[in-house]
Coordinates of C-alpha atoms and ligand atoms in Angstrom, one line a residue:
M1156 CA -73.7 -56.7 -183.6
A1157 CA -75.8 -59.6 -182.1
D1158 CA -76.4 -62.7 -184.3
H1159 CA -80.0 -62.4 -185.1
S1160 CA -80.2 -65.8 -186.6
H1161 CA -82.3 -68.3 -184.9
P1162 CA -81.3 -71.9 -184.2
A1163 CA -82.2 -74.4 -186.8
R1164 CA -85.5 -75.3 -185.2
P1165 CA -89.0 -74.7 -186.7
A1166 CA -89.7 -72.3 -183.9
V1167 CA -89.2 -68.6 -184.3
L1168 CA -89.5 -65.9 -181.7
G1169 CA -92.3 -63.6 -182.2
Q1170 CA -93.3 -60.2 -180.4
N1171 CA -91.9 -60.0 -177.0
Q1172 CA -91.5 -57.6 -174.1
Y1173 CA -90.4 -57.6 -170.6
G1174 CA -90.1 -55.3 -167.6
K1175 CA -91.3 -54.8 -164.0
A1176 CA -95.0 -54.5 -163.5
E1177 CA -96.9 -52.7 -160.8
N1178 CA -94.2 -50.5 -159.2
R1179 CA -96.2 -49.0 -156.4
V1180 CA -94.6 -45.5 -155.7
V1181 CA -95.6 -42.9 -153.5
K1182 CA -94.0 -39.5 -153.5
I1183 CA -94.6 -37.0 -150.7
T1184 CA -93.7 -33.4 -151.5
R1185 CA -93.4 -31.3 -148.4
D1186 CA -94.4 -27.6 -148.7
G1187 CA -93.9 -26.7 -145.0
A1188 CA -96.8 -28.3 -143.2
T1189 CA -98.7 -28.9 -146.4
H1190 CA -98.0 -32.1 -148.0
H1191 CA -98.9 -33.2 -151.6
V1192 CA -99.0 -36.7 -152.6
K1193 CA -98.5 -38.5 -156.0
D1194 CA -99.5 -42.3 -155.8
L1195 CA -98.8 -44.4 -158.9
N1196 CA -98.8 -47.8 -160.0
V1197 CA -96.2 -48.0 -162.8
S1198 CA -95.6 -50.8 -165.2
V1199 CA -92.5 -50.8 -167.4
S1200 CA -92.4 -52.9 -170.6
L1201 CA -89.4 -52.9 -172.7
S1202 CA -88.7 -54.4 -176.2
G1203 CA -86.0 -54.3 -178.9
D1204 CA -83.0 -56.5 -179.7
M1205 CA -84.0 -59.4 -177.3
E1206 CA -83.7 -62.4 -179.5
E1207 CA -80.4 -63.7 -177.9
V1208 CA -81.8 -63.9 -174.5
H1209 CA -84.8 -66.1 -175.7
Y1210 CA -82.6 -68.3 -178.0
S1211 CA -79.5 -68.8 -176.0
G1212 CA -80.0 -67.3 -172.6
S1213 CA -77.3 -64.7 -173.3
N1214 CA -78.2 -61.7 -171.0
A1215 CA -75.9 -59.3 -172.7
H1216 CA -78.9 -57.0 -173.8
V1217 CA -81.0 -57.4 -170.9
L1218 CA -81.4 -54.4 -168.4
P1219 CA -82.7 -56.3 -165.3
T1220 CA -86.3 -55.9 -164.5
D1221 CA -85.0 -55.0 -161.1
T1222 CA -83.0 -52.0 -162.6
T1223 CA -86.3 -50.8 -164.2
K1224 CA -88.0 -50.8 -160.7
N1225 CA -85.1 -49.0 -159.1
T1226 CA -85.2 -46.4 -162.0
V1227 CA -88.9 -45.7 -161.3
Y1228 CA -88.0 -45.0 -157.6
A1229 CA -84.8 -42.9 -158.2
F1230 CA -86.7 -40.9 -160.7
A1231 CA -89.5 -40.1 -158.4
K1232 CA -86.7 -38.5 -156.3
E1233 CA -84.7 -37.0 -159.0
Y1234 CA -87.3 -35.5 -161.3
G1235 CA -90.3 -35.6 -159.0
I1236 CA -93.6 -36.6 -160.1
E1237 CA -95.4 -33.6 -161.8
S1238 CA -98.0 -35.6 -163.5
A1239 CA -98.2 -39.3 -164.5
E1240 CA -97.6 -38.4 -168.1
Q1241 CA -94.5 -36.3 -167.5
F1242 CA -93.2 -39.1 -165.4
G1243 CA -93.9 -41.8 -167.9
I1244 CA -92.3 -39.6 -170.7
H1245 CA -89.1 -39.3 -168.6
L1246 CA -88.9 -43.0 -167.9
A1247 CA -89.6 -44.3 -171.5
R1248 CA -87.1 -41.7 -172.9
H1249 CA -84.5 -42.9 -170.5
F1250 CA -84.8 -46.6 -171.2
V1251 CA -84.8 -46.0 -175.0
T1252 CA -81.9 -43.5 -175.2
S1253 CA -79.7 -45.0 -172.4
Q1254 CA -79.7 -48.6 -173.7
E1255 CA -78.9 -49.3 -177.3
P1256 CA -80.7 -52.7 -177.6
I1257 CA -83.9 -51.4 -176.1
R1258 CA -86.0 -49.9 -179.0
R1259 CA -89.3 -49.4 -177.4
A1260 CA -90.6 -48.6 -173.9
R1261 CA -94.2 -48.7 -172.8
I1262 CA -94.9 -47.2 -169.3
R1263 CA -98.3 -47.8 -168.2
I1264 CA -99.4 -45.8 -165.1
E1265 CA -102.4 -45.7 -163.0
E1266 CA -102.8 -43.0 -160.6
Y1267 CA -104.7 -43.0 -157.4
A1268 CA -106.2 -39.7 -156.5
W1269 CA -106.2 -38.5 -153.0
Q1270 CA -108.3 -35.6 -151.5
R1271 CA -107.5 -33.6 -148.4
I1272 CA -109.5 -34.3 -145.4
G1273 CA -110.2 -30.8 -144.0
T1274 CA -109.1 -27.6 -145.6
S1275 CA -105.6 -26.0 -145.3
G1276 CA -103.8 -25.8 -142.0
E1277 CA -105.3 -28.6 -140.1
G1278 CA -105.5 -31.7 -142.2
A1279 CA -102.8 -30.5 -144.7
H1280 CA -101.2 -34.1 -144.3
S1281 CA -104.3 -36.1 -144.2
F1282 CA -106.0 -37.6 -147.3
V1283 CA -108.9 -39.6 -148.3
R1284 CA -108.5 -41.7 -151.6
E1285 CA -111.0 -40.6 -154.2
G1286 CA -113.7 -43.0 -155.4
R1287 CA -116.6 -43.4 -153.0
E1288 CA -116.6 -46.2 -150.4
T1289 CA -119.1 -48.8 -150.2
R1290 CA -121.9 -48.1 -147.7
L1291 CA -123.5 -51.0 -145.9
A1292 CA -126.4 -51.8 -143.9
Q1293 CA -127.9 -54.9 -142.2
I1294 CA -131.3 -55.0 -140.8
T1295 CA -132.7 -57.8 -138.5
Y1296 CA -136.2 -58.0 -137.1
D1297 CA -137.7 -60.9 -135.1
G1298 CA -141.3 -59.6 -135.1
G1299 CA -140.4 -57.7 -131.8
T1300 CA -137.0 -55.9 -131.9
W1301 CA -135.0 -54.4 -134.5
E1302 CA -131.2 -54.4 -135.0
V1303 CA -129.7 -52.1 -137.4
V1304 CA -126.0 -52.2 -138.2
S1305 CA -124.6 -49.9 -140.7
G1306 CA -121.1 -49.5 -142.0
L1307 CA -118.8 -48.9 -144.8
K1308 CA -115.9 -50.6 -146.3
D1309 CA -113.0 -49.7 -148.9
L1310 CA -112.6 -46.2 -147.6
V1311 CA -108.9 -45.5 -148.1
V1312 CA -107.2 -43.0 -145.9
M1313 CA -103.5 -41.8 -145.4
N1314 CA -101.7 -39.4 -143.1
S1315 CA -98.3 -38.5 -144.7
T1316 CA -96.9 -37.6 -141.2
D1317 CA -98.0 -37.4 -137.5
S1318 CA -97.6 -41.1 -137.1
E1319 CA -94.9 -43.0 -135.1
F1320 CA -94.4 -46.7 -134.1
W1321 CA -91.8 -47.4 -131.4
G1322 CA -91.3 -48.8 -127.9
Y1323 CA -92.8 -52.2 -128.8
V1324 CA -91.7 -55.4 -127.6
K1325 CA -88.6 -56.9 -129.3
D1326 CA -87.6 -60.5 -129.5
K1327 CA -85.0 -62.4 -131.3
Y1328 CA -87.1 -62.3 -134.6
T1329 CA -87.8 -58.5 -134.3
T1330 CA -86.1 -56.7 -137.1
L1331 CA -88.6 -53.7 -137.5
P1332 CA -86.7 -50.3 -137.2
E1333 CA -88.6 -47.8 -134.8
A1334 CA -90.4 -45.1 -136.8
H1335 CA -90.6 -41.6 -135.4
D1336 CA -92.2 -40.2 -138.7
R1337 CA -94.0 -42.7 -141.0
I1338 CA -96.9 -42.9 -143.3
L1339 CA -100.1 -44.2 -141.8
A1340 CA -102.6 -45.7 -144.4
T1341 CA -105.4 -48.0 -144.1
E1342 CA -108.5 -49.1 -146.0
V1343 CA -111.4 -48.7 -143.5
S1344 CA -114.0 -51.3 -142.9
G1345 CA -116.3 -50.3 -140.2
R1346 CA -119.6 -51.3 -138.8
W1347 CA -121.8 -49.5 -136.2
R1348 CA -124.9 -50.6 -134.3
F1349 CA -127.8 -48.2 -133.8
N1350 CA -129.7 -48.4 -130.4
W1351 CA -133.0 -47.9 -132.1
T1352 CA -135.0 -51.2 -131.4
E1353 CA -138.6 -50.6 -131.5
D1354 CA -141.3 -49.2 -134.0
A1355 CA -142.5 -47.1 -130.9
R1356 CA -139.2 -45.1 -130.9
E1357 CA -138.4 -42.3 -133.3
M1358 CA -136.1 -43.5 -136.0
P1359 CA -132.7 -42.0 -136.6
D1360 CA -132.2 -39.9 -139.6
W1361 CA -130.4 -42.7 -141.5
E1362 CA -128.8 -40.5 -144.3
K1363 CA -127.8 -37.8 -142.0
S1364 CA -126.3 -40.4 -139.4
Y1365 CA -124.1 -41.9 -142.1
E1366 CA -122.7 -38.8 -143.4
Q1367 CA -122.0 -37.5 -139.9
I1368 CA -120.4 -40.8 -138.7
R1369 CA -118.3 -40.7 -141.9
K1370 CA -117.2 -37.2 -141.2
H1371 CA -116.3 -38.1 -137.5
L1372 CA -114.2 -41.1 -138.5
L1373 CA -112.4 -39.3 -141.1
Q1374 CA -111.8 -36.3 -138.7
A1375 CA -110.6 -38.5 -135.9
F1376 CA -108.2 -40.2 -138.3
A1377 CA -106.9 -36.9 -139.4
D1378 CA -106.7 -35.3 -135.9
T1379 CA -105.1 -38.0 -134.1
Y1380 CA -101.2 -37.7 -133.7
S1381 CA -100.8 -41.4 -133.9
L1382 CA -98.5 -43.8 -132.0
S1383 CA -100.2 -46.9 -133.3
L1384 CA -102.9 -47.7 -135.6
Q1385 CA -104.6 -49.3 -132.6
Q1386 CA -104.6 -45.9 -131.0
T1387 CA -106.1 -44.4 -134.1
L1388 CA -108.8 -47.0 -134.3
Y1389 CA -109.9 -46.3 -130.7
E1390 CA -110.0 -42.5 -131.3
M1391 CA -112.2 -43.1 -134.5
G1392 CA -114.6 -45.3 -132.5
A1393 CA -114.7 -43.0 -129.5
R1394 CA -115.3 -40.0 -131.5
I1395 CA -118.4 -41.7 -133.0
I1396 CA -119.6 -42.8 -129.7
E1397 CA -119.1 -39.3 -128.1
H1398 CA -120.9 -37.4 -131.1
R1399 CA -123.7 -39.7 -132.1
D1400 CA -126.1 -40.7 -129.5
E1401 CA -127.8 -43.1 -131.8
I1402 CA -124.7 -45.5 -131.8
D1403 CA -123.8 -47.9 -128.8
E1404 CA -121.2 -49.9 -130.7
V1405 CA -118.5 -49.5 -133.4
R1406 CA -116.3 -52.1 -134.8
F1407 CA -113.4 -51.5 -137.2
S1408 CA -111.0 -53.7 -139.2
L1409 CA -108.1 -51.7 -140.5
P1410 CA -105.3 -53.2 -142.6
N1411 CA -102.2 -51.4 -142.0
K1412 CA -101.1 -50.4 -145.5
H1413 CA -97.4 -50.3 -145.0
H1414 CA -95.3 -47.7 -146.9
F1415 CA -91.6 -48.6 -146.8
L1416 CA -89.0 -45.9 -147.5
V1417 CA -86.9 -46.9 -150.5
D1418 CA -83.2 -47.0 -150.1
L1419 CA -81.8 -44.6 -152.6
E1420 CA -78.4 -44.4 -151.3
P1421 CA -77.1 -46.9 -154.0
F1422 CA -77.9 -44.2 -156.4
G1423 CA -76.3 -41.5 -154.7
L1424 CA -79.6 -40.1 -153.7
K1425 CA -80.8 -39.0 -150.2
N1426 CA -84.4 -40.2 -149.3
D1427 CA -85.8 -37.6 -147.0
N1428 CA -89.0 -39.3 -146.2
E1429 CA -90.2 -38.6 -149.7
V1430 CA -90.3 -41.8 -151.9
Y1431 CA -92.1 -44.9 -150.5
L1432 CA -92.9 -48.3 -151.8
A1433 CA -96.5 -49.1 -151.1
A1434 CA -96.6 -52.7 -150.3
D1435 CA -99.9 -54.7 -150.8
R1436 CA -99.2 -57.8 -148.6
P1437 CA -98.6 -58.9 -146.1
Y1438 CA -100.3 -56.3 -144.1
G1439 CA -100.9 -55.7 -140.3
L1440 CA -104.5 -56.0 -139.5
I1441 CA -105.8 -54.3 -136.6
E1442 CA -109.3 -54.8 -135.4
A1443 CA -111.4 -53.8 -132.3
T1444 CA -114.7 -52.9 -131.0
V1445 CA -115.4 -49.6 -129.2
L1446 CA -118.5 -49.8 -126.9
R1447 CA -120.7 -47.0 -125.2
D1448 CA -119.8 -47.6 -121.5
G1449 CA -122.4 -50.2 -120.2
C1450 CA -123.5 -51.5 -123.6
E1451 CA -123.0 -55.0 -124.9
A1452 CA -121.1 -56.2 -128.0
R1453 CA -123.3 -57.6 -130.7
I1454 CA -121.3 -56.9 -133.9
P1455 CA -119.7 -60.1 -135.1
V1456 CA -115.8 -60.1 -134.4
D1457 CA -115.3 -61.2 -138.1
L1458 CA -116.8 -58.4 -140.1
T1459 CA -116.7 -60.5 -143.3
N1460 CA -119.6 -62.4 -141.6
L1461 CA -121.8 -59.1 -141.6
Ligands
URC500 O1 -99.7 -49.1 -135.8 C1 -99.1 -50.4 -135.6 N1 -99.3 -51.3 -134.8 C2 -98.8 -52.4 -134.8 O2 -99.0 -53.3 -134.0 C3 -97.7 -52.7 -135.7 N2 -96.9 -53.7 -135.8 C4 -95.8 -53.5 -136.9 O3 -95.1 -54.2 -137.3 N3 -96.2 -52.1 -137.3 C5 -97.4 -51.7 -136.4 N4 -97.8 -50.4 -136.5

């Protein structure tokens, strides 16, 4: 038994807990061409017989927080993620029953919901994150001409396949492995400029235009077999220019929300493109303007200035 006596000091350890917070785990379940996604943010917090590590630094009762992180990813593979609750129960039971000093486990889970883009068949691996994006509009008038730039931000989308990245330049600092089947995810920030400039001309139907542009950019994201996020960006812009006569210019700022395959080999598990670590930073940032041929670029390069 551990020695629970505390040192002869007037300071006694009170409530304490520890663990790994915010383990971002994405589990793809492949049902033929139809993929299912579970996207969780899992925080593990353990408590129990932890006096010694605080009083003397003895780690004899400490299951490393790093191990708790690995357990989250390994369990995603071994047991799958049926529901956040079921996954949390598995984890909590595991920590409390497998480690004698751990008396209590608190697993907090946030789940991000994904909705399919399109229906079955086409779009069976393309998703938009639930929770509506923020719609944006900027109107400028100098007494003569109008400039209307609309857009959106915080529209999170993901393709769980049909994305590759290879054939890029390699120098002595390049370590990125070529990817032939990766997750492509981004949080779309986009602006589009209307060519309506005068009161004399019929105004676009602003509501319909927004819904249609949103639809086209999502559809282009879903339909593009992507060799780079740059290519996907161009396809999204081109599709808007081709389908919406009222728009002359589109600019996108697309963070590449990297998903790294987790190495499960140390646990004797094979990761068959199923379990990913969703990294938040750093992220690639891909930005470009797509113009109607012959038109001039007017949307600022830095979208935070709009
Ligand atoms: O779609 C991508 N474009 C890049 O330019 C890039 N660079 C990188 O490291 N990964 C990716 N992915």
